[in-house]
PDB file of C-alpha atoms in Angstrom:
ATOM      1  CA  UNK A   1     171.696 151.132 134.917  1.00 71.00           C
ATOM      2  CA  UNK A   2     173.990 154.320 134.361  1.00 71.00           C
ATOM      3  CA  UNK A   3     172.285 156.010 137.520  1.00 76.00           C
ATOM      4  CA  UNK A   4     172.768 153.115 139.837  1.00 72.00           C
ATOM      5  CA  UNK A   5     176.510 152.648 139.008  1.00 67.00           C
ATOM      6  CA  UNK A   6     176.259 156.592 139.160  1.00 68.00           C
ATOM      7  CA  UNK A   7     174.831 156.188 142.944  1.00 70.00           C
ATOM      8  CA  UNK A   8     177.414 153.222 144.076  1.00 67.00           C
ATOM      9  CA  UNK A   9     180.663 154.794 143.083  1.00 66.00           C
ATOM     10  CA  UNK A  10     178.994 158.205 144.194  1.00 61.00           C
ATOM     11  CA  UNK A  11     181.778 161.182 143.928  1.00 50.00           C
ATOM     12  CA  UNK A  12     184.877 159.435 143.238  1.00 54.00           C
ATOM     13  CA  UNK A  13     183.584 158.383 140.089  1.00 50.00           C
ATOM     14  CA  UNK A  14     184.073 159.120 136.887  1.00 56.00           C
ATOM     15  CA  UNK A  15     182.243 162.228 135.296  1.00 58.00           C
ATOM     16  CA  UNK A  16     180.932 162.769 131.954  1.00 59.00           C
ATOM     17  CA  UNK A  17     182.095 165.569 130.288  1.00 61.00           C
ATOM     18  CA  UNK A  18     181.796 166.998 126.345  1.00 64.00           C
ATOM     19  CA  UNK A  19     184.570 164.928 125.534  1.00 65.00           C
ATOM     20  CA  UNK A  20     182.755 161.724 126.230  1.00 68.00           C
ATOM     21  CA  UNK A  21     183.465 159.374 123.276  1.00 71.00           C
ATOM     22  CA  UNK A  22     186.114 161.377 121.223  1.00 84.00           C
ATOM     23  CA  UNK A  23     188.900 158.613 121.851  1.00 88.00           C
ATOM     24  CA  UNK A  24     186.491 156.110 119.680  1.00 90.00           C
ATOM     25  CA  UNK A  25     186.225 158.488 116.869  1.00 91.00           C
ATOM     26  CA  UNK A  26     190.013 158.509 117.190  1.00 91.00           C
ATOM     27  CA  UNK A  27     190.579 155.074 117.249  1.00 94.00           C
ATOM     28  CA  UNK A  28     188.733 154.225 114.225  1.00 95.00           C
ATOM     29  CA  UNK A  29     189.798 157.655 112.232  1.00 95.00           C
ATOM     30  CA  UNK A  30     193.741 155.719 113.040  1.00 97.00           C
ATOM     31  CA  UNK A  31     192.347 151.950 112.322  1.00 97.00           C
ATOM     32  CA  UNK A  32     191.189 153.466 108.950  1.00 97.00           C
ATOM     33  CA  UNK A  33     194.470 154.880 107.854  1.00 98.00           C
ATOM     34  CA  UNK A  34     196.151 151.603 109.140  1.00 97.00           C
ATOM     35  CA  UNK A  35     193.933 149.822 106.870  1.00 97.00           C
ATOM     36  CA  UNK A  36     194.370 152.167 103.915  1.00 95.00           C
ATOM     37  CA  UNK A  37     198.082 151.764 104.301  1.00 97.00           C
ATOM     38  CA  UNK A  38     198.282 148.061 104.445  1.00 97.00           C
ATOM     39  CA  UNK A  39     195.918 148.047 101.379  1.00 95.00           C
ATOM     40  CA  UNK A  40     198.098 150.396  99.353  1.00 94.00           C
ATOM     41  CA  UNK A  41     201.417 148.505 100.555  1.00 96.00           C
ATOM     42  CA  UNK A  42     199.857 144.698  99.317  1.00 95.00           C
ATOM     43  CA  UNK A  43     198.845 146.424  96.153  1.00 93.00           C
ATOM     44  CA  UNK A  44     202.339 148.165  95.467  1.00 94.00           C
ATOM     45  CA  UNK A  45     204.187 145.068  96.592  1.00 95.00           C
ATOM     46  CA  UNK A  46     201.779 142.799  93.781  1.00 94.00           C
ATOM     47  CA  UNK A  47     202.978 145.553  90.979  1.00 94.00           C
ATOM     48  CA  UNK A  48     206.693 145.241  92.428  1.00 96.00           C
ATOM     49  CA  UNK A  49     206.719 141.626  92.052  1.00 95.00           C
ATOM     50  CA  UNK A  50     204.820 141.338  88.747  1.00 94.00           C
ATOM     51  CA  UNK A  51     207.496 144.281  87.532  1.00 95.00           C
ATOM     52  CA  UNK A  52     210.231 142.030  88.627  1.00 95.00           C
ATOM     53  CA  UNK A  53     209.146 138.789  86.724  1.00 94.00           C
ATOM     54  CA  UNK A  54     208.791 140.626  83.325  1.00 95.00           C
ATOM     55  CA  UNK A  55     211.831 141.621  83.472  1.00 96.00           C
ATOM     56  CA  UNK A  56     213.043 138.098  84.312  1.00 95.00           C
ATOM     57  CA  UNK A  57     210.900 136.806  81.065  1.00 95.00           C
ATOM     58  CA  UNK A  58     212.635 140.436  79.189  1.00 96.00           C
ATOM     59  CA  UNK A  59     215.900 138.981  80.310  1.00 96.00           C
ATOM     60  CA  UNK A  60     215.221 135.707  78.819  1.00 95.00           C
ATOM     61  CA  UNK A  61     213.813 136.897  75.639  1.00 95.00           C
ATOM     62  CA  UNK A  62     216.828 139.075  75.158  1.00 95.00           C
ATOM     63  CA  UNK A  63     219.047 136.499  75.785  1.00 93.00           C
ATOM     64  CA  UNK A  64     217.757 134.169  73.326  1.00 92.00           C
ATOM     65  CA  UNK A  65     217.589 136.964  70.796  1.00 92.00           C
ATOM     66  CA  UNK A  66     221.021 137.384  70.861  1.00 89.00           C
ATOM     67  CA  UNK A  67     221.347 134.071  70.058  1.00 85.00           C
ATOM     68  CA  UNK A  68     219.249 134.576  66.822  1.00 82.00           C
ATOM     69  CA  UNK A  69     222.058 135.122  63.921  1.00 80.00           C
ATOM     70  CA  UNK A  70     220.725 137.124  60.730  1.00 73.00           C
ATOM     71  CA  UNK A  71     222.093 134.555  58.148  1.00 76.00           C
ATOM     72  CA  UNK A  72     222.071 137.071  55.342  1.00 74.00           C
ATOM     73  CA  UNK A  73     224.760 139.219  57.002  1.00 73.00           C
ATOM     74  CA  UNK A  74     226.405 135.910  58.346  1.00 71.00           C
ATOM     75  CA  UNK A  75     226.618 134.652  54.806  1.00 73.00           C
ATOM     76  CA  UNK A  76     227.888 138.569  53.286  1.00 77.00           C
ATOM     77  CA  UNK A  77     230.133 140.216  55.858  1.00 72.00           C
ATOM     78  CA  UNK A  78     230.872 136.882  57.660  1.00 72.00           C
ATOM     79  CA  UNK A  79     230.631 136.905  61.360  1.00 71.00           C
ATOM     80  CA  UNK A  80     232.453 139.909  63.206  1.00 68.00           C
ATOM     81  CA  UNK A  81     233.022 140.192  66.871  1.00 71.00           C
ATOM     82  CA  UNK A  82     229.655 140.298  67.745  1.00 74.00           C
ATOM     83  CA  UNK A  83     226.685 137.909  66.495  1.00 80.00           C
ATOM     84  CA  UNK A  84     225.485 139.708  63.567  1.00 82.00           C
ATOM     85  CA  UNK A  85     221.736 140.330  64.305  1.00 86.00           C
ATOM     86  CA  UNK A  86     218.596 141.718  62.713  1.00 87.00           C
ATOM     87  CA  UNK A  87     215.253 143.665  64.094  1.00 91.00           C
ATOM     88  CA  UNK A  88     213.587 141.116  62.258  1.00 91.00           C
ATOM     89  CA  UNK A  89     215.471 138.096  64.163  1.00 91.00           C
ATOM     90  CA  UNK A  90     215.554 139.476  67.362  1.00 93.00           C
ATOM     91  CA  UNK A  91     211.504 139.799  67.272  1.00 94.00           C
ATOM     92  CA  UNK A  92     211.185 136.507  66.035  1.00 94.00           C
ATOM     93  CA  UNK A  93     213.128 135.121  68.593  1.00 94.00           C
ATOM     94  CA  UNK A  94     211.392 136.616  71.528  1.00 94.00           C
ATOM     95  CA  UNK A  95     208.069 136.183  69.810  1.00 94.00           C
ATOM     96  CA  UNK A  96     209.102 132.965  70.297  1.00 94.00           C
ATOM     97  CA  UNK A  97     210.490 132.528  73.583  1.00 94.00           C
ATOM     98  CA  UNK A  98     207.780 134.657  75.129  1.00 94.00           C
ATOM     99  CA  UNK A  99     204.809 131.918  73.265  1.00 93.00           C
ATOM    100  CA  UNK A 100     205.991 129.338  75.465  1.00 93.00           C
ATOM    101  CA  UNK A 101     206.215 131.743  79.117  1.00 91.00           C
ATOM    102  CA  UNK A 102     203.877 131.135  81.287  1.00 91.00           C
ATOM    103  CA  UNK A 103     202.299 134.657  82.371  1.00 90.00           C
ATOM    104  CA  UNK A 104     202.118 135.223  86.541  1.00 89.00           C
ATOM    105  CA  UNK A 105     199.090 134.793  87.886  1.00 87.00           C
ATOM    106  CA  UNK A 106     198.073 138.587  88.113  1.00 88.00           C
ATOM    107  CA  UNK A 107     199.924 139.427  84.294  1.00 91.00           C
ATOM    108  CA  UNK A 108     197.688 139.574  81.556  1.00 87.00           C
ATOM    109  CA  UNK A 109     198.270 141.276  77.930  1.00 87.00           C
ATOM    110  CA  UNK A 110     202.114 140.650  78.153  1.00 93.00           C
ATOM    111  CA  UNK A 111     203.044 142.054  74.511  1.00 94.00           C
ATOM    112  CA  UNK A 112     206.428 143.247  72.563  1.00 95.00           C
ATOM    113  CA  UNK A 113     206.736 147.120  72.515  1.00 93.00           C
ATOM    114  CA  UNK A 114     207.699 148.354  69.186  1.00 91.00           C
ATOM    115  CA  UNK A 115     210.855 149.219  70.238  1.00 92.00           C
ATOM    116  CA  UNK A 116     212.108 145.670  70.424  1.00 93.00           C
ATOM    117  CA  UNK A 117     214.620 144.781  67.970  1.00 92.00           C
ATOM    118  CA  UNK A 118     218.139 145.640  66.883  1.00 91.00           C
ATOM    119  CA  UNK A 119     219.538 148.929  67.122  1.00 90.00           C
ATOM    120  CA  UNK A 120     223.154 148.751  66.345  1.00 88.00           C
ATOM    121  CA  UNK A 121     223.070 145.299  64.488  1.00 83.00           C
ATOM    122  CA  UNK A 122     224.766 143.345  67.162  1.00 86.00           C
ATOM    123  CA  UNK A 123     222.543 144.335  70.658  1.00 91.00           C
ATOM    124  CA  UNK A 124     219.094 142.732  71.280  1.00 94.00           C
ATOM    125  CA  UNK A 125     216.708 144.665  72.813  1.00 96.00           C
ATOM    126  CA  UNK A 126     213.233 143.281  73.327  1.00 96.00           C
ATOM    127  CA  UNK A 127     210.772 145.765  75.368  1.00 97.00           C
ATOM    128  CA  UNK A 128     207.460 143.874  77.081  1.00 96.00           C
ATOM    129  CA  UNK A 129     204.431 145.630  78.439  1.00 96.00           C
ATOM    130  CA  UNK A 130     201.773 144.067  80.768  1.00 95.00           C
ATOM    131  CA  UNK A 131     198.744 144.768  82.871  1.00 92.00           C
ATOM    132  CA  UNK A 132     199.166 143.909  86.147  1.00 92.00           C
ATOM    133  CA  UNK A 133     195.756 142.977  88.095  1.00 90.00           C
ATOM    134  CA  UNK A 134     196.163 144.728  91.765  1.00 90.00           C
ATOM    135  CA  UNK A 135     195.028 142.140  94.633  1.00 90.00           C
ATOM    136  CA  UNK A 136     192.995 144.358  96.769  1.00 89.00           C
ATOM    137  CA  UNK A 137     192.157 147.261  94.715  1.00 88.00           C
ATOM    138  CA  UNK A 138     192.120 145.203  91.341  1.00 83.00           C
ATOM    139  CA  UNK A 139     188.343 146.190  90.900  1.00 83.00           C
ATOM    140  CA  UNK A 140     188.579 149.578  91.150  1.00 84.00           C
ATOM    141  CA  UNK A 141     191.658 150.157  89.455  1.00 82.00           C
ATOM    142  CA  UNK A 142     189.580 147.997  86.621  1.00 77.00           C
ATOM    143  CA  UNK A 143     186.692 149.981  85.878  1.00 77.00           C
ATOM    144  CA  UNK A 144     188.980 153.139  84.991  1.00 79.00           C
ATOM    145  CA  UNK A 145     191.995 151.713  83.455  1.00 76.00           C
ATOM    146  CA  UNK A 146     191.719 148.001  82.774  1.00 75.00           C
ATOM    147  CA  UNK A 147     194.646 147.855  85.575  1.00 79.00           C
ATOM    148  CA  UNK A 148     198.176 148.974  86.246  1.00 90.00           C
ATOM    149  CA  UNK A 149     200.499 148.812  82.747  1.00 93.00           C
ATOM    150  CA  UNK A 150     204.131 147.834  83.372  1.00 95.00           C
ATOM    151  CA  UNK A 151     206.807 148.239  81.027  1.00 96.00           C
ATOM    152  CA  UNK A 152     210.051 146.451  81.102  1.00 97.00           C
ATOM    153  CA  UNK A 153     213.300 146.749  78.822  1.00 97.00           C
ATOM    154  CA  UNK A 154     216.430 144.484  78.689  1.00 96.00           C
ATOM    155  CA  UNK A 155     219.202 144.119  76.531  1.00 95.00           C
ATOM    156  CA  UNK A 156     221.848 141.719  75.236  1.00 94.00           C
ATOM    157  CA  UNK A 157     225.247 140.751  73.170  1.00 90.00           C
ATOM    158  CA  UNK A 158     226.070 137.805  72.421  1.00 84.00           C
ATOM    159  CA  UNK A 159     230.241 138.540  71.793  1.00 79.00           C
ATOM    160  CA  UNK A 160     232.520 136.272  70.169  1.00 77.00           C
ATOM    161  CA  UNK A 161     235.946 135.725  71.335  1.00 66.00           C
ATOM    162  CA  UNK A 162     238.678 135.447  69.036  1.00 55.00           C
TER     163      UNK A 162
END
């Protein structure tokens, strides 16, 4: 078949050369890295968004927290310009809020950090880390490290005006 199309266009036709077939191997070296990027983009963007709903459910946690009044300094000092708050409390409360969140679909092992609590007596700060389960990648990433661990922080103060 090659010879006869060979003999019909004759000389004007095109010659094969050494370089015969390098623009294929070039095509799919730059459809591979296309790919690759895409991949890595969907999987970043899954991380992003999971990222960005714990710290909606931090932000909720915290906020209900500083809600959570420590009656023995309530019923002591009496209630100062702040809500008088507690380590104790301010876990409880989040404990509590965060029993009844629903986790994101790709969110699993959403947990309180030990650095969730009270600091300075009147600012709640409740810490939540996850594993996120990546979309495309998800079973790779899982058979070294279980998946991607995010770790969110918020805070809040719940101020009384006078």
């Amino acid at each position: 078949m090659r010879e006869r199309l060979r003999l019909r266009l004759g000389a004007e036709g095109p010659e094969e050369g050494p370089d015969d077939g390098q623009i294929l191997i070039l095509i799919l070296g730059y459809v591979i890295i296309a790919i690759a990027f895409v991949v890595v983009a969907v999987d970043v963007t899954a991380v992003h968004l999971a990222r960005t709903q714990l710290l909606d459910a931090a932000d909720a946690a915290a906020l209900d927290a500083a809600d959570a009044v420590d009656p023995a300094t309530v019923y002591r000092d009496g209630v100062p310009g702040a809500v008088p708050l507690s380590t104790a409390t301010v876990r409880s409360a989040a404990a509590v809020y965060l029993s009844s969140y629903a986790l994101p679909s790709r969110v699993t092992a959403l947990q309180l950090t030990g650095d969730t609590g009270c600091p300075d007596g009147q600012t709640a700060v409740v810490e939540l880390t996850a594993r996120v389960k990546l979309p495309l990648l998800g079973p790779v990433v899982q058979a070294w490290s279980g998946g991607i661990t995010v770790t969110v922080r918020s805070q809040a103060r719940a101020d009384i005006d006078r």
